[in-house]
Every structure is written in C-alpha cells, then in structure tokens.
Coordinates of C-alpha atoms in Angstrom, one line a residue:
M3 CA -2.5 -20.4 -10.6
S4 CA -4.8 -18.1 -8.6
N5 CA -8.3 -17.1 -10.1
I6 CA -8.5 -13.5 -8.6
A7 CA -12.0 -11.4 -8.9
V8 CA -11.4 -7.6 -8.6
I9 CA -14.5 -6.0 -7.9
G10 CA -14.5 -2.5 -8.9
S11 CA -13.0 -1.0 -12.3
G12 CA -12.0 2.4 -11.1
A13 CA -8.3 3.5 -11.4
W14 CA -7.3 1.3 -8.4
G15 CA -9.0 -1.5 -9.3
T16 CA -8.0 -1.5 -13.0
A17 CA -4.0 -1.3 -11.6
L18 CA -4.4 -3.9 -9.1
A19 CA -5.5 -6.0 -11.9
L20 CA -2.7 -5.0 -14.1
S21 CA -0.4 -6.0 -11.3
F22 CA -2.0 -9.5 -10.7
A23 CA -1.7 -10.0 -14.2
R24 CA 2.1 -9.8 -14.4
N25 CA 2.3 -13.3 -13.2
P26 CA 1.2 -15.0 -16.1
A27 CA -0.3 -17.9 -13.9
H28 CA -3.0 -15.7 -12.9
R29 CA -6.6 -15.2 -14.3
I30 CA -8.4 -11.9 -13.5
A31 CA -12.2 -11.0 -13.8
L32 CA -12.5 -7.3 -13.4
W33 CA -16.1 -6.5 -12.5
S34 CA -17.6 -2.9 -13.5
H35 CA -20.9 -1.8 -12.3
S36 CA -21.0 0.2 -15.7
T37 CA -21.8 -1.4 -18.7
G38 CA -20.2 1.4 -20.7
V39 CA -16.6 0.7 -18.9
A40 CA -17.1 -2.9 -19.5
N41 CA -17.8 -2.4 -23.1
T42 CA -15.0 0.0 -23.6
I43 CA -12.5 -2.4 -21.7
S44 CA -13.7 -5.3 -24.0
G45 CA -13.3 -3.4 -27.0
T46 CA -10.3 -1.6 -26.8
R47 CA -8.7 -3.6 -23.9
E48 CA -8.3 0.1 -22.3
N49 CA -10.1 1.7 -19.4
T50 CA -10.2 4.8 -20.8
Q51 CA -12.6 6.5 -18.7
F52 CA -10.5 5.8 -15.2
L53 CA -6.9 4.7 -16.2
P54 CA -6.1 5.5 -19.8
G55 CA -3.0 4.7 -21.3
F56 CA -2.6 1.3 -20.0
T57 CA -3.4 -2.1 -22.3
L58 CA -5.0 -5.0 -20.4
P59 CA -3.9 -8.2 -21.1
D60 CA -6.0 -11.1 -22.1
S61 CA -5.8 -12.7 -18.9
I62 CA -7.8 -9.7 -17.5
Q63 CA -11.5 -10.5 -18.3
P64 CA -14.0 -7.2 -17.8
T65 CA -17.6 -8.1 -16.9
I66 CA -20.7 -6.5 -15.7
G67 CA -21.9 -10.0 -14.1
M68 CA -21.0 -10.3 -10.7
A69 CA -21.8 -14.0 -10.7
E70 CA -19.7 -14.5 -13.6
A71 CA -16.8 -12.7 -11.9
L72 CA -17.1 -14.7 -8.9
R73 CA -17.3 -18.3 -10.6
G74 CA -14.4 -20.2 -9.7
A75 CA -12.6 -17.1 -7.9
E76 CA -10.3 -18.0 -5.0
I77 CA -9.6 -14.5 -4.2
V78 CA -12.1 -11.9 -3.9
V79 CA -10.8 -8.2 -3.8
T80 CA -13.0 -5.6 -3.5
V81 CA -11.8 -1.9 -4.7
V82 CA -15.0 0.4 -4.5
P83 CA -15.8 3.8 -3.0
S84 CA -16.3 3.4 0.9
H85 CA -19.8 4.6 0.4
H86 CA -20.6 1.8 -2.1
A87 CA -19.4 -0.9 -0.2
R88 CA -22.0 -2.1 2.0
R89 CA -24.3 -2.3 -1.2
V90 CA -21.6 -4.1 -3.4
Y91 CA -21.2 -6.5 -0.5
S92 CA -24.9 -7.1 -0.1
N93 CA -25.1 -8.1 -3.6
L94 CA -21.9 -10.3 -3.5
L95 CA -23.2 -12.2 -0.4
P96 CA -25.4 -14.7 -2.2
L97 CA -22.7 -15.6 -4.4
L98 CA -19.9 -16.2 -2.0
E99 CA -18.4 -19.9 -1.8
P100 CA -17.1 -21.2 1.6
S101 CA -13.4 -21.4 0.3
Q102 CA -13.0 -17.8 -0.8
I103 CA -10.9 -15.2 0.7
L104 CA -12.0 -11.5 0.9
V105 CA -9.6 -8.8 0.5
S106 CA -10.6 -5.1 1.1
A107 CA -8.6 -2.5 -0.9
T108 CA -10.8 0.3 -0.2
K109 CA -9.4 3.2 2.0
G110 CA -12.3 4.7 3.9
I111 CA -14.6 4.6 6.8
E112 CA -18.3 4.1 6.3
D113 CA -20.5 7.2 6.8
E114 CA -22.7 7.3 10.1
T115 CA -21.9 3.6 11.2
Y116 CA -17.9 4.9 11.3
L117 CA -17.1 1.4 10.8
R118 CA -14.0 0.3 8.9
M119 CA -14.4 -1.7 5.9
S120 CA -13.6 -5.1 7.5
E121 CA -16.1 -4.6 9.8
V122 CA -18.6 -3.5 7.3
I123 CA -17.7 -6.9 5.6
A124 CA -17.9 -8.9 8.5
E125 CA -21.3 -7.4 9.9
L126 CA -22.7 -8.6 6.5
L127 CA -21.1 -12.5 6.4
L128 CA -22.8 -12.7 9.8
T129 CA -26.1 -11.9 8.3
R130 CA -25.6 -14.9 6.1
S131 CA -23.9 -16.8 8.9
L132 CA -20.7 -16.9 6.5
T133 CA -17.2 -17.1 7.8
L134 CA -14.7 -16.3 5.3
P135 CA -11.2 -14.9 5.9
I136 CA -11.5 -11.4 5.6
A137 CA -7.7 -9.4 4.9
V138 CA -7.2 -5.6 3.8
L139 CA -4.5 -4.2 1.2
S140 CA -3.2 -0.7 1.6
G141 CA 0.1 1.4 1.5
P142 CA 1.9 3.9 -0.7
S143 CA 0.4 3.1 -4.0
F144 CA -1.0 5.8 -6.7
A145 CA -2.8 3.7 -9.2
Q146 CA -1.0 5.0 -12.3
E147 CA 2.5 4.2 -11.0
V148 CA 1.3 0.5 -10.1
A149 CA -0.1 0.2 -13.6
A150 CA 3.0 1.4 -15.3
G151 CA 5.0 -1.2 -13.2
S152 CA 6.9 1.4 -10.8
P153 CA 8.3 -0.4 -8.0
T154 CA 5.7 -0.4 -5.0
A155 CA 5.6 -1.8 -1.6
V156 CA 2.2 -2.4 0.3
T157 CA 1.0 -4.1 3.3
L158 CA -1.4 -6.9 3.5
A159 CA -3.1 -7.1 7.0
C160 CA -4.8 -10.3 8.1
T161 CA -5.4 -11.8 11.5
D162 CA -4.9 -15.2 10.2
H163 CA -1.1 -15.7 9.5
D164 CA -1.4 -18.5 7.1
V165 CA -4.0 -16.6 4.8
A166 CA -2.0 -13.5 4.8
V167 CA 1.2 -15.5 3.6
H168 CA -0.9 -17.0 1.0
L169 CA -2.1 -13.8 -0.2
Q170 CA 1.4 -12.3 -0.1
Q171 CA 2.4 -15.0 -2.5
A172 CA -0.4 -14.4 -4.8
F173 CA -0.3 -10.6 -5.1
T174 CA 3.7 -10.1 -5.0
G175 CA 5.0 -9.8 -8.5
P176 CA 7.9 -8.4 -10.5
T177 CA 7.3 -4.7 -9.4
L178 CA 4.8 -5.1 -6.4
R179 CA 6.1 -6.0 -2.9
V180 CA 3.6 -7.0 -0.2
Y181 CA 4.5 -7.1 3.4
T182 CA 2.3 -9.0 5.9
S183 CA 0.6 -7.6 9.1
D184 CA -1.9 -8.9 11.5
D185 CA -2.9 -5.4 12.5
V186 CA -5.9 -4.9 10.4
V187 CA -7.3 -2.2 12.9
G188 CA -3.9 0.0 12.2
V189 CA -3.6 -0.8 8.3
E190 CA -7.5 0.5 7.6
I191 CA -7.3 3.5 10.1
G192 CA -3.7 4.5 8.1
G193 CA -5.0 3.8 5.1
S194 CA -8.1 6.1 5.5
L195 CA -7.2 9.0 8.0
K196 CA -4.3 9.8 5.3
N197 CA -6.7 11.2 2.9
V198 CA -8.0 13.7 5.5
I199 CA -4.5 15.0 6.3
A200 CA -3.8 15.1 2.2
I201 CA -6.5 17.2 2.0
A202 CA -4.9 19.7 4.7
S203 CA -1.4 19.4 3.2
G204 CA -3.1 20.2 -0.2
I205 CA -4.7 23.4 1.5
V206 CA -1.3 24.6 2.9
T207 CA -0.1 24.1 -0.6
G208 CA -2.9 26.1 -2.0
L209 CA -2.3 28.7 0.3
E210 CA 1.3 29.2 -0.4
L211 CA 2.4 28.5 3.2
G212 CA 5.5 27.1 2.5
T213 CA 7.3 23.6 3.0
N214 CA 8.0 24.2 6.7
S215 CA 3.8 24.4 7.2
A216 CA 3.7 21.3 5.3
A217 CA 6.2 19.2 7.1
A218 CA 4.6 20.4 10.8
L219 CA 1.2 19.4 9.2
I220 CA 2.1 16.0 7.9
T221 CA 4.1 15.1 11.3
R222 CA 1.0 16.2 13.5
G223 CA -1.4 14.6 11.3
L224 CA 0.5 11.5 11.9
A225 CA 0.2 11.9 15.4
E226 CA -3.5 12.1 15.0
M227 CA -3.6 8.8 12.8
T228 CA -1.8 7.3 15.5
R229 CA -3.9 8.4 18.6
L230 CA -7.1 7.1 16.4
A231 CA -5.7 4.1 15.7
I232 CA -4.4 3.0 19.3
A233 CA -7.8 4.0 20.6
C234 CA -9.5 1.7 17.9
G235 CA -7.3 -1.1 19.0
G236 CA -4.5 -1.0 16.3
R237 CA -0.6 -0.6 17.3
G238 CA 1.2 2.4 16.9
E239 CA 4.3 0.8 15.3
T240 CA 1.8 0.0 12.3
L241 CA 1.7 3.8 11.5
S242 CA 5.3 4.0 11.5
G243 CA 5.1 1.6 8.3
L244 CA 4.2 1.4 4.7
A245 CA 0.2 2.0 5.8
G246 CA 0.8 4.8 8.0
I247 CA 3.7 7.4 7.3
G248 CA 4.5 5.8 3.9
D249 CA 1.1 6.4 2.5
L250 CA 0.9 9.6 4.1
V251 CA 3.9 11.0 2.6
L252 CA 2.9 9.9 -0.5
T253 CA -0.6 11.3 -0.7
C254 CA 0.3 14.8 0.9
T255 CA 3.2 15.5 -1.6
G256 CA 2.5 13.6 -4.6
G257 CA 1.2 15.2 -7.5
L258 CA -1.1 12.3 -8.4
S259 CA -3.0 12.7 -5.2
R260 CA -6.7 13.7 -5.8
N261 CA -7.2 14.3 -2.1
R262 CA -4.1 16.8 -2.2
G263 CA -5.6 18.2 -5.4
V264 CA -9.0 18.9 -3.4
G265 CA -7.0 20.7 -0.6
I266 CA -4.9 22.8 -3.0
A267 CA -8.2 23.9 -5.0
L268 CA -10.0 24.7 -1.8
G269 CA -6.8 26.7 -0.5
Q270 CA -6.9 28.6 -3.6
G271 CA -10.5 29.7 -2.9
R272 CA -12.8 27.3 -4.9
T273 CA -15.8 25.8 -3.4
L274 CA -16.1 22.1 -2.5
P275 CA -19.2 21.6 -5.2
E276 CA -16.8 23.1 -7.9
V277 CA -13.8 20.9 -6.6
V278 CA -16.0 17.7 -6.5
A279 CA -17.4 18.5 -10.1
A280 CA -14.0 19.0 -11.3
L281 CA -13.1 15.2 -10.3
H282 CA -15.5 13.9 -13.3
G283 CA -17.0 11.0 -11.2
K284 CA -13.4 10.1 -9.6
V285 CA -13.6 9.9 -5.8
A286 CA -11.3 11.7 -3.3
E287 CA -11.9 9.5 -0.3
G288 CA -10.9 12.1 2.4
I289 CA -13.9 14.1 1.7
R290 CA -16.3 11.5 3.4
T291 CA -13.6 10.3 5.5
T292 CA -13.0 13.3 7.4
R293 CA -16.7 13.3 8.7
A294 CA -16.7 9.7 9.6
A295 CA -13.4 10.2 11.3
L296 CA -14.3 12.7 13.5
G297 CA -17.4 10.6 14.6
L298 CA -15.3 7.7 15.1
A299 CA -12.9 10.0 17.4
R300 CA -15.7 11.2 19.5
E301 CA -16.4 7.5 20.2
H302 CA -13.0 7.0 21.5
G303 CA -12.6 10.3 23.0
V304 CA -9.8 11.4 20.7
E305 CA -8.8 14.9 19.9
M306 CA -7.9 15.3 16.1
P307 CA -7.5 19.2 15.7
I308 CA -6.4 19.2 12.0
T309 CA -9.4 17.0 10.9
E310 CA -11.8 19.0 13.1
Q311 CA -10.4 22.1 10.8
V312 CA -10.6 20.1 7.6
A313 CA -14.3 19.5 8.3
Q314 CA -15.3 23.1 9.2
I315 CA -13.5 24.1 5.9
L316 CA -15.3 21.2 3.7
Y317 CA -18.7 21.3 5.6
D318 CA -19.0 24.7 7.2
H319 CA -17.4 27.0 4.8
K320 CA -14.4 28.2 7.1
P321 CA -11.9 30.1 5.2
P322 CA -8.9 28.0 4.8
K323 CA -6.6 30.9 6.1
V324 CA -8.7 31.1 9.2
A325 CA -8.5 27.3 10.0
M326 CA -4.7 27.3 9.5
R327 CA -4.9 30.7 12.0
D328 CA -7.1 28.7 14.3
L329 CA -4.5 25.9 14.3
L330 CA -1.4 27.7 14.9
A331 CA -3.4 29.5 18.0
R332 CA -4.0 26.6 19.9
P333 CA -2.6 25.9 23.6
G334 CA 1.0 25.0 23.5
R335 CA 1.6 21.3 24.5
N336 CA 4.5 18.8 25.0
E337 CA 5.0 16.7 21.8

C-alpha cells in the first residue's frame, strides 16, 4: 500500500487521484488551495468546478491543509500550474520528510528563470539542505479520459532507476500504463513545448488552412522541441516517445486540448484576453510557456521559428494569417 499526496485539485490532479485510487491498497490525500473546491468534493464526492461527472471514492480524502495532506505520505505528486509551483513548493518545504519521493506532473517552464519544474524543486530543496528523489510524470493524457478509465500510457522519468521502478509499480493500474525513463530533461521539455505547438496547431485549424498545414506544423514543431531538448541536455529519442510525439499529437489534434482551443479561438479572430476569460480559471500552460521557451532557447542558441510566431501572436498582436505567411516565407533549408 502507498499513501499518496496529490497537491493540486484541478482537472489533472483530480484525474490522477482517481487513477491512483483504482488500486484499492492506496490512500490518497487531494490538496486544494480553494476551501470551496475542497468542501464541494467532501460534500458531493465530485469536483464540480474542474472535473465534473466523476465520483471520487472514499479512499480520496480532500483537504485544504497542506500538513494534513503530507502526513504519512510516501509519495508527493504536485499538479499545480507552473507559475504557482515555486510558491507551493516553498510552502511544502517545512513539511517534507526525508523518506518522501517528489513527483512533478506539471507541464511548463518557469517564467523569467526559464527553469524546468524539477529544477525549481531542486533549487528550493537546496535552500533547506534537503535531498529527496525528484521524478517527473508526462505523456499523452487528457484528464477527462484518465478519469473515465480510458487506457492511457505515460512516462515517469527519474535519474534514480530504483525510484523510477518503485513509482512505476505504485502508479500503474488497470487503465494506466507507466513507462520509465532516466531522461528528466527530455521528458520535461517535451511536456512543456507541446503546449506551444498545440496553440499553433489550433491557429491553423481556426484559420481553416487544412490538414496538410496541420501535419507540417506538427512535424516541424517536433523538430523545434527536439532541438531544444538536446541543447538542454536531453536525448532526441525521448522526443520520439510518449512524452514527445505522443503528447504532441494528442494536444495538437484532440478536442479536449485547452491549448489547441486557445489557438483555434485566436485563429478565428478573438483576442487573448477574451480567450483567457473563456477558460473560466482553467490554465492553458502554453500561453506562459511560449515566452519562457523562447528565453530558454536564446540561452542555448536554438532557433524556434514556430514558437517565435506564436509569441508574436500572443503578445505582439500579430495577425495569425501574417504569422503563417511569414513561416512559409522563411528561406529554404535541408530537413
């Protein structure tokens, strides 16, 4: 049996808690920063705000108390937006135990520092002289489908092989298959950058440019992701797996993709503030990750033309049609 603390009660955090609960031996604490969400889950056994339609079993205990969530937890899974990760982990630090394993299921890059989530965690642990294993979880996984029990495969990356295998055994269930990797960098870059490319893919759909354009954009988007991953110390083959092309295809083509939905709305002429307001508090990580990814790319001297055009659409009010034209007008090169 494992006691698992899931920190973050959005759609993805709730879905993971539901998946873990399919192993009857597990006990799961689901922490929410919102008293209203926690109370609703306690009273109705449903996360009506972020993941309606799914009943949470009694083995999932909602709480707003971080100390209560972490008490007795062997595995701590953080599922919070990237721009909240540093603050949440800063609050977690005094409560962590030396025997605990930390798992980041956040797909994003920190603003301004351009750090991956595992780097943010490691930096904060260092301030307390703590040494805890850090793993990351990523792959093609819509929250609604994981919650519904649709067969799903994901990647769990950790530099400590024994820890990775332990987590693989703890997380694998009747509908969730977990593969292990030691390429933390590649898995995190893949999980973060696919959201940016998904916005671009949505723009192509919103502009009604056709499936030829979408296929070309996804393929060249994968090339951008791979270049950056390798420059940061990851392996190219990781981007050919679940955390790379698997998650990319899902997020660029699936109807449940928030980031693709953002792109569709932009392609149809809506403004970014309108698009964000329509999310009703839910997060499309690609909006923030676009700027952070470009900062990281500049640090490593990596060219990312698709990401650059997405940034200009998001932040500089560039018309999407002009951005697509400029991509096509780039000088020819060898693939």
